[in-house]
Coordinates of C-alpha atoms in Angstrom, one line a residue:
X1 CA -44.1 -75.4 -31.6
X2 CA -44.9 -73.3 -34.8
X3 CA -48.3 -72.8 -33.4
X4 CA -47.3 -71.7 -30.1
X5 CA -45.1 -69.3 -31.9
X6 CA -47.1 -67.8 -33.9
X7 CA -49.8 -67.4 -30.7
X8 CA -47.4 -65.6 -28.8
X9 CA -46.4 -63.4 -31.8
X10 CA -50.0 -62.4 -32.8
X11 CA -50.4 -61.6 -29.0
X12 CA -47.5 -59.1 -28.9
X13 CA -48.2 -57.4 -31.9
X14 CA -52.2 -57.6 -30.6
X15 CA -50.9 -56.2 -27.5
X16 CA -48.5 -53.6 -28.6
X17 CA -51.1 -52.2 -31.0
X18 CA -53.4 -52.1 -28.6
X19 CA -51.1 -49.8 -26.1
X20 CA -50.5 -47.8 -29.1
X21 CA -53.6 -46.7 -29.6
X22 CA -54.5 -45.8 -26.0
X23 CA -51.7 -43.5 -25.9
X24 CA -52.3 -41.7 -28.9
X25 CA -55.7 -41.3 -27.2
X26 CA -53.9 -40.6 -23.9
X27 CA -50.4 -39.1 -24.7
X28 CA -50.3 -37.6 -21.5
X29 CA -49.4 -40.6 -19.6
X30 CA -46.0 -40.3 -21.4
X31 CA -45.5 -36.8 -22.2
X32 CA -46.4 -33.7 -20.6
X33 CA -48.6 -31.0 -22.8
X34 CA -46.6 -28.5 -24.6
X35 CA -47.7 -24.6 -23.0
X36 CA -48.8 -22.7 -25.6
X37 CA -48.7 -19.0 -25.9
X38 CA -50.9 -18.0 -28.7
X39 CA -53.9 -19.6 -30.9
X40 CA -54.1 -18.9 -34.7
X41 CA -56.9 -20.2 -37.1
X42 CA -57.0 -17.4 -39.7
X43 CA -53.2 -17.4 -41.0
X44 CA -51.9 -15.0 -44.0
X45 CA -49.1 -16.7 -46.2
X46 CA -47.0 -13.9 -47.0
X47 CA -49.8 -11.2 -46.1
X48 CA -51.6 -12.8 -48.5
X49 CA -50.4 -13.3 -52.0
X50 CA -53.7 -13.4 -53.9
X51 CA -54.7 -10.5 -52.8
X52 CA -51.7 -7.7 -52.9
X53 CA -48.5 -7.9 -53.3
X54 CA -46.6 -11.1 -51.1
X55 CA -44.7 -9.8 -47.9
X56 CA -45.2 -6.4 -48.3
X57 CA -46.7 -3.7 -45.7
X58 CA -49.8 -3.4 -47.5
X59 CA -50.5 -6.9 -47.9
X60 CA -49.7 -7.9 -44.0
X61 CA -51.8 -4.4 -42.6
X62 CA -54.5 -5.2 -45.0
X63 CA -54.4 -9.5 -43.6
X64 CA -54.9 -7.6 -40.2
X65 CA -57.0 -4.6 -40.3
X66 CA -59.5 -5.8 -43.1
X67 CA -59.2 -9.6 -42.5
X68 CA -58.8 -9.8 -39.2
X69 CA -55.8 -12.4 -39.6
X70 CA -54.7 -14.6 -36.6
X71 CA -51.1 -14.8 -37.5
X72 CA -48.9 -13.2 -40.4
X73 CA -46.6 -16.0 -42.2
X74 CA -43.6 -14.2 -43.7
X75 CA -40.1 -14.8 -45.1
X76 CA -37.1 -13.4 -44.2
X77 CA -33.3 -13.1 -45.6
X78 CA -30.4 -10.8 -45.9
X79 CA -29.1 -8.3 -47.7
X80 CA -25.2 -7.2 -48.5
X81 CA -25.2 -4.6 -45.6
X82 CA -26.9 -6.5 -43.3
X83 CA -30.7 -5.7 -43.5
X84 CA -33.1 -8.7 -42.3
X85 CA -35.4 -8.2 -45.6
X86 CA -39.0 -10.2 -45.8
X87 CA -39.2 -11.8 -49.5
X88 CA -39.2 -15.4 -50.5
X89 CA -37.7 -15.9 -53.1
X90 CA -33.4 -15.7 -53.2
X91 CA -33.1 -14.8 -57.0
X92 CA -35.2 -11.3 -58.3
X93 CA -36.0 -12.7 -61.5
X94 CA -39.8 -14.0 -60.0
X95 CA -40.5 -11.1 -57.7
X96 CA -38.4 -8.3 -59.5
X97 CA -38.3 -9.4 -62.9
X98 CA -35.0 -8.8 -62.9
X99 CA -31.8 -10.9 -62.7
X100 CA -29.4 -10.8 -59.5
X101 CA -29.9 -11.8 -56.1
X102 CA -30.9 -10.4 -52.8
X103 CA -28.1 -11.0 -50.7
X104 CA -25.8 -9.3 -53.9
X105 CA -27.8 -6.1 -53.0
X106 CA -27.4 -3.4 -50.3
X107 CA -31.2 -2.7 -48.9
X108 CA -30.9 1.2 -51.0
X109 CA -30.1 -0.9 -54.4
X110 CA -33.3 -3.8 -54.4
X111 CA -35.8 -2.8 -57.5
X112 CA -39.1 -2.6 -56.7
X113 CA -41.9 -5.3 -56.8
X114 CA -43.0 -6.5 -60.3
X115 CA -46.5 -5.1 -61.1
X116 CA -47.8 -8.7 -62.1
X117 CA -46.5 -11.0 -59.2
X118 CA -47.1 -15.2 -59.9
X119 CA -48.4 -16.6 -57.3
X120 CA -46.5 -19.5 -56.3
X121 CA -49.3 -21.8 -55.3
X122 CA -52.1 -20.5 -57.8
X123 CA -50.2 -22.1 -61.0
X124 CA -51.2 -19.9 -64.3
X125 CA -52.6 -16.9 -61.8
X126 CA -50.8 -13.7 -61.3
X127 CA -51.5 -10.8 -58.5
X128 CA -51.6 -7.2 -59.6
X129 CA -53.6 -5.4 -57.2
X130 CA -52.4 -2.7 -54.7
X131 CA -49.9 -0.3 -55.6
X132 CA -47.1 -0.9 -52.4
X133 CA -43.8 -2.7 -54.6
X134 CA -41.6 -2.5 -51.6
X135 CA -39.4 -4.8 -50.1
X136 CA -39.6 -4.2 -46.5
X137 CA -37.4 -4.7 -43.5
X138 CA -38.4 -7.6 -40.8
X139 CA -38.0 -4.2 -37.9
X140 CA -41.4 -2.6 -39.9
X141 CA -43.4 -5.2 -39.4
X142 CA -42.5 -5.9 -36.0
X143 CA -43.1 -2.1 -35.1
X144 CA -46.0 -2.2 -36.9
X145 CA -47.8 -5.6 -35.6
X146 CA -46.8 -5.5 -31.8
X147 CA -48.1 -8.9 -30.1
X148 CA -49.5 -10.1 -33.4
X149 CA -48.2 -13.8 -33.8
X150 CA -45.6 -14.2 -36.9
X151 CA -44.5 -17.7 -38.4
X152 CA -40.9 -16.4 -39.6
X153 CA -39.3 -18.8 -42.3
X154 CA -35.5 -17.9 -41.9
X155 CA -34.5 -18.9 -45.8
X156 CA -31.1 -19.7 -45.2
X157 CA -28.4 -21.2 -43.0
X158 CA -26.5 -18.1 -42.0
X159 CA -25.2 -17.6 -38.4
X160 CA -25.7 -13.5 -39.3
X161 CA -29.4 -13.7 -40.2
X162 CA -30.8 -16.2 -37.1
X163 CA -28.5 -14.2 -34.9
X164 CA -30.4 -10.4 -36.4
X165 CA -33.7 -11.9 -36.2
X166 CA -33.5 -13.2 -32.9
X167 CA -32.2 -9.7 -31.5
X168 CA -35.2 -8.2 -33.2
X169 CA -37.5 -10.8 -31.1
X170 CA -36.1 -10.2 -28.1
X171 CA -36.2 -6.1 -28.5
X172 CA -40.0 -6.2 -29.6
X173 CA -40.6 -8.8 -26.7
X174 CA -42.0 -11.3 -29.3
X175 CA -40.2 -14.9 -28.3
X176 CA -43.7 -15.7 -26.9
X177 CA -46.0 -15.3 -30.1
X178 CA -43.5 -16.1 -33.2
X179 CA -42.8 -19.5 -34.1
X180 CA -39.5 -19.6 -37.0
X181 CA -38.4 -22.5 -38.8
X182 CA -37.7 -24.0 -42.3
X183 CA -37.8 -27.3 -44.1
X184 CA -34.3 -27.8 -44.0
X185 CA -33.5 -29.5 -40.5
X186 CA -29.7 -28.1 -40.1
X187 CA -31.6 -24.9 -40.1
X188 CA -34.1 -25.6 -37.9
X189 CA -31.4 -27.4 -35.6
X190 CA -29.5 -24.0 -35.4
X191 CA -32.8 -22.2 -34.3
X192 CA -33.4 -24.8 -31.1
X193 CA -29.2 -24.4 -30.4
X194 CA -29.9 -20.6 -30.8
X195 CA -32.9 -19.8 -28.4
X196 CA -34.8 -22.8 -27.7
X197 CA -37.6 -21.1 -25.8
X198 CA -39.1 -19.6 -29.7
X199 CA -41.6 -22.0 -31.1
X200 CA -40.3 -23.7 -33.6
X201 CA -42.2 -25.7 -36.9
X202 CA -41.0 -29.1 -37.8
X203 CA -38.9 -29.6 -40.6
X204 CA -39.2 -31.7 -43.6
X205 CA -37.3 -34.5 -42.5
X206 CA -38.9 -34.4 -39.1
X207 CA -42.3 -34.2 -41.0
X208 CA -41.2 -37.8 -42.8
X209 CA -40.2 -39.1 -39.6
X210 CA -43.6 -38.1 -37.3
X211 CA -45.4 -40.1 -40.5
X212 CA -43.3 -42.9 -40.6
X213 CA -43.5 -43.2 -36.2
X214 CA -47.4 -42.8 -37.0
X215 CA -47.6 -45.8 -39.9
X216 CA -45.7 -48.2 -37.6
X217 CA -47.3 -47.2 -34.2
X218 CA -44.4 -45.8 -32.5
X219 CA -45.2 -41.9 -32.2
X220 CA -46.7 -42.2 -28.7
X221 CA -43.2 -43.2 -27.2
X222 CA -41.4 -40.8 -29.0
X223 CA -40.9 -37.2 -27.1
X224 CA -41.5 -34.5 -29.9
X225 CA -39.4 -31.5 -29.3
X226 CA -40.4 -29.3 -32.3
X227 CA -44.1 -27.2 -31.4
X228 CA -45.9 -26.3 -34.5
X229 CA -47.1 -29.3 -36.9
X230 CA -47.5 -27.2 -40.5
X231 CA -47.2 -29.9 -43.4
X232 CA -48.2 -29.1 -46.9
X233 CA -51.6 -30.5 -47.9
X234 CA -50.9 -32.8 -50.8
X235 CA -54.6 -33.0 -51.5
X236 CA -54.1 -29.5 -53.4
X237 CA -52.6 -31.2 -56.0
X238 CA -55.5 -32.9 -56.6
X239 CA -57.8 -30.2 -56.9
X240 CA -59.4 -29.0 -60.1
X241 CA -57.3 -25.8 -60.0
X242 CA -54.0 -27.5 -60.4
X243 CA -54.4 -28.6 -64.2
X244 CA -51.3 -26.8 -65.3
X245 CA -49.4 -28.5 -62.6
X246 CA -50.3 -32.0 -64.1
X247 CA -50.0 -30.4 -68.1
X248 CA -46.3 -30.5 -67.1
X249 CA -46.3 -33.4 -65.4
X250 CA -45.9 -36.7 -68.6
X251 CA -48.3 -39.1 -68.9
X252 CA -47.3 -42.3 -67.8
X253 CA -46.8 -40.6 -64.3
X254 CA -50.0 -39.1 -63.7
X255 CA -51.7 -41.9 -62.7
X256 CA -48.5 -42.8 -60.2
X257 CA -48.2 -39.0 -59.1
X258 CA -52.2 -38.5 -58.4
X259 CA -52.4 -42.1 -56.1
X260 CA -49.0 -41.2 -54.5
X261 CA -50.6 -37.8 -53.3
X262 CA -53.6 -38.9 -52.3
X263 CA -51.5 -41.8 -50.1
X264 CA -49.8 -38.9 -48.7
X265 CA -52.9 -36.7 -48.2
X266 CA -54.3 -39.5 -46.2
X267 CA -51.3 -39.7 -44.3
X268 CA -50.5 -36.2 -43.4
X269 CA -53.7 -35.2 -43.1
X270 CA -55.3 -37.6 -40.9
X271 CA -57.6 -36.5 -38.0
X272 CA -56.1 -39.5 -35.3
X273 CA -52.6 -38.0 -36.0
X274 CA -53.7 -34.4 -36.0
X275 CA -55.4 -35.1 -32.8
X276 CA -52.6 -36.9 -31.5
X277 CA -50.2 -34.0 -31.7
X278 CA -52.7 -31.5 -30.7
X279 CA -53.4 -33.8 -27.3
X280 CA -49.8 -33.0 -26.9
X281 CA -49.9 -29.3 -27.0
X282 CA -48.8 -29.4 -30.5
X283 CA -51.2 -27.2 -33.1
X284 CA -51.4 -28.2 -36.9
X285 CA -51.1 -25.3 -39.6
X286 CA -51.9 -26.5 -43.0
X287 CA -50.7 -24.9 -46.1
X288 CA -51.1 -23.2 -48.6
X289 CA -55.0 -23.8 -49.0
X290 CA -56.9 -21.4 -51.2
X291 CA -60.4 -22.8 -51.6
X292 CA -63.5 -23.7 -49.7
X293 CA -63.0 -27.5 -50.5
X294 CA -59.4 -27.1 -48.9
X295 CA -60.5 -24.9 -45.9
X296 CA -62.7 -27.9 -45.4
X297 CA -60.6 -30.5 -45.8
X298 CA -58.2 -29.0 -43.4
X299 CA -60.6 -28.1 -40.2
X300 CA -62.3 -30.8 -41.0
X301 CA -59.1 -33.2 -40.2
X302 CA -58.8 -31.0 -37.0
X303 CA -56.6 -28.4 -38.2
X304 CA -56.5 -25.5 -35.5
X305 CA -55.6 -23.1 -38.2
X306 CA -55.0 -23.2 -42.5
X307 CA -52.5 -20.6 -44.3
X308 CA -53.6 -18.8 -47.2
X309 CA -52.8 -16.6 -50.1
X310 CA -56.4 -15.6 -50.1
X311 CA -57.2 -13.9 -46.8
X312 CA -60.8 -12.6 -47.7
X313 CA -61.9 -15.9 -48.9
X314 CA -60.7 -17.7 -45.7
X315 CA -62.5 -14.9 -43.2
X316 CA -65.6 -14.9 -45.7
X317 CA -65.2 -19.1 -44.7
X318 CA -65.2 -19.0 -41.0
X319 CA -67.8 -16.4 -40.6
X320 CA -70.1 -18.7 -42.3
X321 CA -68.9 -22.1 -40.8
X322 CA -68.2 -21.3 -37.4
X323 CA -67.7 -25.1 -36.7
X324 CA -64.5 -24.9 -38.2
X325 CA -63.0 -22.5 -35.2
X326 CA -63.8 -25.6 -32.7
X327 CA -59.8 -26.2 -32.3
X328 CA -58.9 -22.5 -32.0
X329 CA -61.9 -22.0 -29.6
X330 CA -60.6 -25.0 -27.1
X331 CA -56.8 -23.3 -27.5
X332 CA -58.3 -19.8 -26.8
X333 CA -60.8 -21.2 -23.6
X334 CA -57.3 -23.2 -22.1
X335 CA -55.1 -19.5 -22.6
X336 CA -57.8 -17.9 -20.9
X337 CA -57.5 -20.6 -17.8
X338 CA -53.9 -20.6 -17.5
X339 CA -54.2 -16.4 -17.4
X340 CA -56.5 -16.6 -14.8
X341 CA -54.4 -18.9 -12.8
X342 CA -51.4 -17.4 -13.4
X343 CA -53.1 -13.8 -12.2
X344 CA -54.4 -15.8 -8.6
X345 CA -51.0 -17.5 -8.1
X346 CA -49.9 -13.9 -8.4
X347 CA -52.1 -12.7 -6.4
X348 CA -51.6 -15.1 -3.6
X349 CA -48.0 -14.7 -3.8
X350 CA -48.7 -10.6 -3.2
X351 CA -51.0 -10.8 -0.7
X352 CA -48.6 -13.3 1.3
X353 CA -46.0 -11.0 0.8
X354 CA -47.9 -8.4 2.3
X355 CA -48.6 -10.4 5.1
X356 CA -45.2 -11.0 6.2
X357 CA -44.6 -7.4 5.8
X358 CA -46.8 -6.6 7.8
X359 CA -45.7 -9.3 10.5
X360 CA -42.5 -8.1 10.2
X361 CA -43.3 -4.8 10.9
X362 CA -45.6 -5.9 14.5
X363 CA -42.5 -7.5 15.3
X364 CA -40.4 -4.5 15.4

């Protein structure tokens, strides 16, 4: 008996990993393929914080004109009289040098940018290029990038600011080409109550949960509604450039800290789960990577498209390794198709119309 049960054990689990696999191979015999609206392999976190100041008009018309940037990633809060601001951080002290808080501030009364900005994910490294210190509204950039997809991260769970921000999407006909989101998933939640026809990223919890479906084979069963995969890469922490991350970090949990990323980086980053999601109309955006070895790492996992501070070095990147654009080529080629049948539908329906007009009109 203990033999027989264990045979018929080993032959489900044989068999349920076995339909596992096919369908993360062939999703679409569960799910139907997410439409997508817009491709994006050159991204600029906050215009490009390396370069100029972060989220300012300089840095995104620079990420665009000079860069030729796919999508602009920005922030977004709001102030005491109601201005949808871009800047990231909720406290001045960082980006200011100041003390006080943005939403404590009518739009007339924020200081300007400090002339050496940190960058957040360059530890030790500081910006202090360009000469634009201005915090500007969300409405600027939308007027001054029409059609140009935006990943908006809506910093806080306030009714007022998703409510402003979507009005703004809706005026400058972008619900199409800007995907919004944040890690927290009460915020994200609001956004899909809110308008759920705008893209929206996974949170942090939902991150956790797509790994923990993929490590135990159940992903393929599960409908996804979120549209845009963009986890951290936690392989950055291992490169050589983070040394004064792990100087504060004590000894005795180096060792720990380093395997647990790497775990994680294998996890996140892996090209069956990448290629999973993107069989499924879902694009992954990895962040924030900043050198060749992490442009690398990320297309070559299948990434459709990498976020960075340093928008130069990425372009410089894919002009030189145009293998890397395979997964934004394939989204721009299946865009082009469903154009081209959507303009002969169109045109079918017209000349149809026409036709019974034109019936009608022997009739009479």
């Amino acid at each position: 008996a203990w033999y027989l049960w264990t045979a018929v054990v080993g032959g489900c689990l044989l068999g349920y990993a076995t339909i596992s696999c096919l369908l993360l191979r062939y999703p679409s015999v569960l799910h139907r393929r997410k439409r997508r609206t817009f491709a994006a392999a050159h991204i600029s976190h906050r215009g490009g914080a390396g370069e100029l100041a972060e989220n300012t008009m300089e840095a995104f018309r620079a990420a665009v004109v000079q860069h030729g940037t796919h999508m602009l990633e920005l922030d977004c809060q709001m102030t005491r009289d109601g201005c949808v601001v871009v800047a990231h951080d909720e406290q001045l002290d960082r980006l200011c040098g100041c003390e006080g808080r943005i939403d404590e501030l009518d739009y007339d009364q924020l200081p300007p940018i400090s002339a050496r900005l940190g960058i957040t994910f360059s530890p030790g490294a500081e910006m202090a290029s360009g000469t634009d210190r201005r915090i500007p509204k969300l409405e600027e950039v939308l007027r001054a990038f029409p059609g140009l997809p935006m990943n908006v991260d809506v910093k806080f769970d306030r009714r007022d600011l998703m409510e402003s921000i979507l009005r703004m999407l809706r005026e400058h006909n972008r619900l199409d080409v800007t995907v919004w989101g944040n890690w927290s998933h009460r915020i994200v939640t609001q956004l899909a109550r809110l308008e759920p026809r705008v893209p929206r990223l996974f949170s942090l919890r939902r991150i956790g949960l797509v790994l923990l479906l993929f490590v135990t084979g159940l992903l393929p069963f599960v409908p996804i509604s979120e549209t845009h995969y963009e986890p951290p890469m936690p392989s950055v922490f291992l490169d050589p450039s983070a040394k004064e991350f792990w100087r504060r970090v004590p000894c005795p949990l180096r060792c720990l800290l380093r395997g647990l990323f790497w775990v994680l980086d294998c996890l996140i980053m892996s090209p069956m789960l990448i290629g999973h999601l993107r069989l499924r109309g879902i694009p992954t955006f990895a962040w924030v990577a900043n050198t060749e070895e992490q442009f690398v790492r990320a297309f070559r996992a299948g990434c459709e498209g990498v976020m960075t501070d340093y928008p130069c070095r990425l372009r410089a990147f894919i002009d030189s390794n145009p293998w890397c654009l395979r997964a934004y080529n394939e989204t721009v080629e299946s865009l082009q198709e469903a154009a081209a049948t959507t303009n002969a539908t169109e045109g079918d329906r017209l000349i149809k119309k026409e036709d019974q007009q034109q019936q009608q009109t022997l009739e009479h």
